[in-house]
PDB file of C-alpha atoms in Angstrom:
ATOM      1  CA  MET A   1      28.506 -27.868  17.071  1.00  0.00           C
ATOM      2  CA  HIS A   2      27.063 -27.924  13.129  1.00  0.00           C
ATOM      3  CA  SER A   3      28.012 -29.934  10.261  1.00  0.00           C
ATOM      4  CA  SER A   4      29.333 -28.537   6.763  1.00  0.00           C
ATOM      5  CA  SER A   5      29.626 -31.262   3.744  1.00  0.00           C
ATOM      6  CA  LYS A   6      30.611 -34.095   6.069  1.00  0.00           C
ATOM      7  CA  ARG A   7      32.677 -32.018   8.496  1.00  0.00           C
ATOM      8  CA  ILE A   8      31.773 -30.867  11.934  1.00  0.00           C
ATOM      9  CA  VAL A   9      32.614 -27.623  13.492  1.00  0.00           C
ATOM     10  CA  ILE A  10      32.862 -27.398  17.134  1.00  0.00           C
ATOM     11  CA  GLU A  11      32.949 -23.460  18.085  1.00  0.00           C
ATOM     12  CA  ALA A  12      35.449 -23.687  20.794  1.00  0.00           C
ATOM     13  CA  LYS A  13      38.193 -21.091  22.166  1.00  0.00           C
ATOM     14  CA  PRO A  14      40.724 -19.814  20.889  1.00  0.00           C
ATOM     15  CA  GLU A  15      39.293 -21.083  17.591  1.00  0.00           C
ATOM     16  CA  ALA A  16      36.820 -23.177  16.133  1.00  0.00           C
ATOM     17  CA  ILE A  17      37.821 -26.739  15.870  1.00  0.00           C
ATOM     18  CA  THR A  18      36.807 -28.927  12.265  1.00  0.00           C
ATOM     19  CA  ILE A  19      36.628 -32.656  12.432  1.00  0.00           C
ATOM     20  CA  ASP A  20      36.008 -35.344   9.758  1.00  0.00           C
ATOM     21  CA  PRO A  21      33.610 -37.694  11.377  1.00  0.00           C
ATOM     22  CA  ALA A  22      34.719 -40.320   8.893  1.00  0.00           C
ATOM     23  CA  HIS A  23      38.466 -39.888  10.367  1.00  0.00           C
ATOM     24  CA  SER A  24      37.606 -39.207  13.775  1.00  0.00           C
ATOM     25  CA  ALA A  25      36.850 -41.254  17.256  1.00  0.00           C
ATOM     26  CA  VAL A  26      35.849 -40.325  20.591  1.00  0.00           C
ATOM     27  CA  VAL A  27      38.240 -42.675  22.782  1.00  0.00           C
ATOM     28  CA  VAL A  28      36.794 -43.813  26.101  1.00  0.00           C
ATOM     29  CA  VAL A  29      39.730 -45.171  28.584  1.00  0.00           C
ATOM     30  CA  ASP A  30      39.288 -47.608  31.385  1.00  0.00           C
ATOM     31  CA  MET A  31      35.350 -46.827  32.113  1.00  0.00           C
ATOM     32  CA  GLN A  32      34.926 -50.103  33.670  1.00  0.00           C
ATOM     33  CA  ASN A  33      33.323 -51.729  36.388  1.00  0.00           C
ATOM     34  CA  ASP A  34      36.805 -52.317  38.411  1.00  0.00           C
ATOM     35  CA  PHE A  35      37.609 -48.685  37.969  1.00  0.00           C
ATOM     36  CA  GLY A  36      34.195 -47.132  38.585  1.00  0.00           C
ATOM     37  CA  SER A  37      31.491 -49.160  40.152  1.00  0.00           C
ATOM     38  CA  VAL A  38      30.796 -50.276  43.713  1.00  0.00           C
ATOM     39  CA  GLY A  39      31.981 -53.963  43.961  1.00  0.00           C
ATOM     40  CA  GLY A  40      35.041 -53.163  41.568  1.00  0.00           C
ATOM     41  CA  MET A  41      38.652 -53.560  42.203  1.00  0.00           C
ATOM     42  CA  PHE A  42      39.262 -49.865  43.166  1.00  0.00           C
ATOM     43  CA  ALA A  43      35.951 -49.773  45.520  1.00  0.00           C
ATOM     44  CA  MET A  44      37.461 -52.973  47.135  1.00  0.00           C
ATOM     45  CA  GLY A  45      40.778 -51.524  47.635  1.00  0.00           C
ATOM     46  CA  GLY A  46      39.420 -48.147  49.313  1.00  0.00           C
ATOM     47  CA  ILE A  47      40.096 -46.111  46.464  1.00  0.00           C
ATOM     48  CA  ASP A  48      37.582 -43.378  45.952  1.00  0.00           C
ATOM     49  CA  ILE A  49      35.355 -43.575  42.838  1.00  0.00           C
ATOM     50  CA  SER A  50      33.437 -40.529  42.838  1.00  0.00           C
ATOM     51  CA  GLY A  51      35.684 -38.855  40.418  1.00  0.00           C
ATOM     52  CA  ILE A  52      35.365 -41.615  37.804  1.00  0.00           C
ATOM     53  CA  ARG A  53      31.499 -41.691  38.798  1.00  0.00           C
ATOM     54  CA  ALA A  54      31.168 -37.855  38.442  1.00  0.00           C
ATOM     55  CA  VAL A  55      32.398 -38.064  34.530  1.00  0.00           C
ATOM     56  CA  VAL A  56      29.889 -40.836  33.633  1.00  0.00           C
ATOM     57  CA  THR A  57      26.999 -39.038  32.603  1.00  0.00           C
ATOM     58  CA  PRO A  58      28.829 -35.961  30.468  1.00  0.00           C
ATOM     59  CA  THR A  59      30.848 -38.946  28.656  1.00  0.00           C
ATOM     60  CA  ALA A  60      27.375 -40.551  27.928  1.00  0.00           C
ATOM     61  CA  ARG A  61      26.497 -36.903  26.566  1.00  0.00           C
ATOM     62  CA  VAL A  62      29.374 -37.301  24.258  1.00  0.00           C
ATOM     63  CA  LEU A  63      28.774 -40.653  22.990  1.00  0.00           C
ATOM     64  CA  LYS A  64      25.239 -39.820  22.219  1.00  0.00           C
ATOM     65  CA  VAL A  65      26.276 -36.970  20.287  1.00  0.00           C
ATOM     66  CA  ALA A  66      29.322 -38.754  18.624  1.00  0.00           C
ATOM     67  CA  ARG A  67      27.365 -41.423  17.334  1.00  0.00           C
ATOM     68  CA  ARG A  68      24.857 -39.384  16.056  1.00  0.00           C
ATOM     69  CA  ALA A  69      27.573 -37.451  14.094  1.00  0.00           C
ATOM     70  CA  GLY A  70      28.617 -40.676  12.719  1.00  0.00           C
ATOM     71  CA  ILE A  71      32.033 -40.656  14.736  1.00  0.00           C
ATOM     72  CA  THR A  72      33.393 -43.917  16.154  1.00  0.00           C
ATOM     73  CA  VAL A  73      33.528 -44.944  19.594  1.00  0.00           C
ATOM     74  CA  VAL A  74      36.724 -46.711  20.499  1.00  0.00           C
ATOM     75  CA  TYR A  75      36.722 -48.386  24.163  1.00  0.00           C
ATOM     76  CA  LEU A  76      40.045 -48.957  25.648  1.00  0.00           C
ATOM     77  CA  LYS A  77      39.986 -51.754  29.021  1.00  0.00           C
ATOM     78  CA  MET A  78      42.495 -52.690  31.184  1.00  0.00           C
ATOM     79  CA  ALA A  79      41.775 -56.628  31.367  1.00  0.00           C
ATOM     80  CA  PHE A  80      44.303 -59.687  31.165  1.00  0.00           C
ATOM     81  CA  ARG A  81      43.988 -62.975  29.849  1.00  0.00           C
ATOM     82  CA  SER A  82      42.640 -65.813  32.407  1.00  0.00           C
ATOM     83  CA  ASP A  83      45.500 -67.165  33.181  1.00  0.00           C
ATOM     84  CA  LEU A  84      47.487 -63.588  33.547  1.00  0.00           C
ATOM     85  CA  SER A  85      49.912 -64.806  30.708  1.00  0.00           C
ATOM     86  CA  ASP A  86      50.038 -61.152  29.443  1.00  0.00           C
ATOM     87  CA  ALA A  87      50.660 -59.513  32.800  1.00  0.00           C
ATOM     88  CA  GLY A  88      54.098 -59.608  32.605  1.00  0.00           C
ATOM     89  CA  ALA A  89      56.865 -61.445  34.503  1.00  0.00           C
ATOM     90  CA  VAL A  90      56.243 -61.719  38.477  1.00  0.00           C
ATOM     91  CA  ASP A  91      58.903 -58.860  39.246  1.00  0.00           C
ATOM     92  CA  ALA A  92      57.772 -56.504  36.196  1.00  0.00           C
ATOM     93  CA  PRO A  93      56.641 -53.246  37.597  1.00  0.00           C
ATOM     94  CA  ASN A  94      53.044 -54.042  35.718  1.00  0.00           C
ATOM     95  CA  TRP A  95      52.517 -57.318  37.549  1.00  0.00           C
ATOM     96  CA  LEU A  96      53.295 -55.556  40.947  1.00  0.00           C
ATOM     97  CA  LYS A  97      51.442 -52.803  40.470  1.00  0.00           C
ATOM     98  CA  HIS A  98      48.384 -54.970  39.855  1.00  0.00           C
ATOM     99  CA  GLN A  99      49.121 -57.504  42.582  1.00  0.00           C
ATOM    100  CA  ARG A 100      48.605 -55.094  45.367  1.00  0.00           C
ATOM    101  CA  LEU A 101      44.936 -54.466  43.814  1.00  0.00           C
ATOM    102  CA  ARG A 102      44.328 -58.393  43.700  1.00  0.00           C
ATOM    103  CA  VAL A 103      44.356 -59.172  40.133  1.00  0.00           C
ATOM    104  CA  GLY A 104      42.981 -62.255  39.172  1.00  0.00           C
ATOM    105  CA  GLN A 105      41.343 -63.129  42.263  1.00  0.00           C
ATOM    106  CA  THR A 106      37.978 -64.213  42.320  1.00  0.00           C
ATOM    107  CA  ALA A 107      35.340 -61.601  42.875  1.00  0.00           C
ATOM    108  CA  LYS A 108      31.703 -61.315  43.400  1.00  0.00           C
ATOM    109  CA  ALA A 109      29.568 -59.208  40.816  1.00  0.00           C
ATOM    110  CA  PRO A 110      26.723 -57.285  42.454  1.00  0.00           C
ATOM    111  CA  ASP A 111      24.365 -59.946  40.777  1.00  0.00           C
ATOM    112  CA  GLY A 112      26.046 -62.650  42.850  1.00  0.00           C
ATOM    113  CA  THR A 113      27.857 -64.357  40.137  1.00  0.00           C
ATOM    114  CA  ALA A 114      31.671 -65.150  40.321  1.00  0.00           C
ATOM    115  CA  SER A 115      33.728 -63.215  38.782  1.00  0.00           C
ATOM    116  CA  ARG A 116      37.397 -62.035  38.606  1.00  0.00           C
ATOM    117  CA  ILE A 117      39.448 -58.906  39.435  1.00  0.00           C
ATOM    118  CA  LEU A 118      40.378 -57.608  35.875  1.00  0.00           C
ATOM    119  CA  ILE A 119      40.233 -60.560  34.008  1.00  0.00           C
ATOM    120  CA  ARG A 120      38.434 -60.326  30.210  1.00  0.00           C
ATOM    121  CA  ASP A 121      35.475 -61.033  29.842  1.00  0.00           C
ATOM    122  CA  THR A 122      34.132 -60.687  33.500  1.00  0.00           C
ATOM    123  CA  TRP A 123      31.900 -58.339  35.163  1.00  0.00           C
ATOM    124  CA  ASN A 124      34.711 -56.539  36.483  1.00  0.00           C
ATOM    125  CA  THR A 125      36.019 -55.506  32.966  1.00  0.00           C
ATOM    126  CA  GLU A 126      32.810 -54.770  31.495  1.00  0.00           C
ATOM    127  CA  ILE A 127      32.252 -50.966  30.582  1.00  0.00           C
ATOM    128  CA  VAL A 128      30.008 -49.714  33.126  1.00  0.00           C
ATOM    129  CA  PRO A 129      26.283 -49.919  32.210  1.00  0.00           C
ATOM    130  CA  GLU A 130      25.566 -46.357  31.669  1.00  0.00           C
ATOM    131  CA  LEU A 131      28.346 -46.504  28.971  1.00  0.00           C
ATOM    132  CA  ALA A 132      27.815 -49.413  27.636  1.00  0.00           C
ATOM    133  CA  PRO A 133      28.980 -50.169  24.047  1.00  0.00           C
ATOM    134  CA  GLU A 134      26.594 -50.108  21.080  1.00  0.00           C
ATOM    135  CA  PRO A 135      26.823 -51.777  17.955  1.00  0.00           C
ATOM    136  CA  GLY A 136      29.612 -50.728  16.017  1.00  0.00           C
ATOM    137  CA  ASP A 137      31.493 -49.613  18.669  1.00  0.00           C
ATOM    138  CA  VAL A 138      35.120 -50.819  19.101  1.00  0.00           C
ATOM    139  CA  VAL A 139      36.548 -52.288  22.354  1.00  0.00           C
ATOM    140  CA  LEU A 140      40.229 -53.024  22.676  1.00  0.00           C
ATOM    141  CA  ASN A 141      41.652 -54.845  26.032  1.00  0.00           C
ATOM    142  CA  LEU A 142      44.985 -53.461  26.976  1.00  0.00           C
ATOM    143  CA  SER A 143      47.235 -55.379  29.493  1.00  0.00           C
ATOM    144  CA  VAL A 144      49.945 -53.067  30.179  1.00  0.00           C
ATOM    145  CA  VAL A 145      49.592 -49.465  31.770  1.00  0.00           C
ATOM    146  CA  GLY A 146      51.116 -46.544  29.472  1.00  0.00           C
ATOM    147  CA  PRO A 147      53.266 -48.050  26.859  1.00  0.00           C
ATOM    148  CA  PHE A 148      50.806 -50.787  26.091  1.00  0.00           C
ATOM    149  CA  ILE A 149      49.806 -53.628  23.980  1.00  0.00           C
ATOM    150  CA  ALA A 150      46.539 -53.121  21.807  1.00  0.00           C
ATOM    151  CA  GLY A 151      45.587 -56.240  20.045  1.00  0.00           C
ATOM    152  CA  SER A 152      48.563 -57.621  18.501  1.00  0.00           C
ATOM    153  CA  VAL A 153      50.451 -54.476  18.238  1.00  0.00           C
ATOM    154  CA  GLN A 154      53.109 -53.760  20.676  1.00  0.00           C
ATOM    155  CA  MET A 155      53.943 -49.874  21.214  1.00  0.00           C
ATOM    156  CA  THR A 156      56.485 -49.247  23.759  1.00  0.00           C
ATOM    157  CA  LYS A 157      57.955 -46.028  24.506  1.00  0.00           C
ATOM    158  CA  LEU A 158      55.610 -44.005  22.781  1.00  0.00           C
ATOM    159  CA  THR A 159      53.291 -41.024  23.651  1.00  0.00           C
ATOM    160  CA  TRP A 160      49.956 -41.141  24.325  1.00  0.00           C
ATOM    161  CA  SER A 161      49.326 -39.246  20.983  1.00  0.00           C
ATOM    162  CA  GLN A 162      51.368 -41.704  19.304  1.00  0.00           C
ATOM    163  CA  CYS A 163      49.729 -44.863  20.814  1.00  0.00           C
ATOM    164  CA  LEU A 164      46.091 -43.464  19.843  1.00  0.00           C
ATOM    165  CA  GLN A 165      47.813 -42.873  16.483  1.00  0.00           C
ATOM    166  CA  GLU A 166      48.555 -46.517  15.761  1.00  0.00           C
ATOM    167  CA  ILE A 167      45.181 -47.545  17.274  1.00  0.00           C
ATOM    168  CA  LEU A 168      43.271 -45.051  14.815  1.00  0.00           C
ATOM    169  CA  THR A 169      45.668 -45.961  12.153  1.00  0.00           C
ATOM    170  CA  ALA A 170      44.871 -50.086  12.532  1.00  0.00           C
ATOM    171  CA  LEU A 171      41.172 -49.013  12.412  1.00  0.00           C
ATOM    172  CA  TRP A 172      41.118 -47.243   9.202  1.00  0.00           C
ATOM    173  CA  ALA A 173      43.604 -49.148   7.380  1.00  0.00           C
TER     174      ALA A 173
END
């Protein structure tokens, strides 16, 4: 990777990629304790977290390089309000999917303090320590899988590419 007049060229196959750090972002999705830490929702539910753990170190390297290059780091976290008002109706697919995994229930964080599964501002929804946000990073809480709500902008029936474009447009608008 080398930079030239504020643009970065990444040597890649089949051809090099040129990006402008001022209009680019690295998006880190769902790298939170509930999904990737012992004691989190997946591990407690018997879901293998080894795949998630395997990408932590490479992701940390990408974030270090991105920050050094002046590229914005954006974290997307699955996290509900404490009253679960943003989880949907009790018969909605989003609600049903997360109820199986005990969303909202009290859990014990590794340090022994009380926490809650997939609830904002708890140990469970913090980014895994190895990838912790730094000053200047952007952290967005999402409450719906797939077509999702980011902040106050509802994005339904959009592709991931369209959703990310909406987020990035909001960041640089």
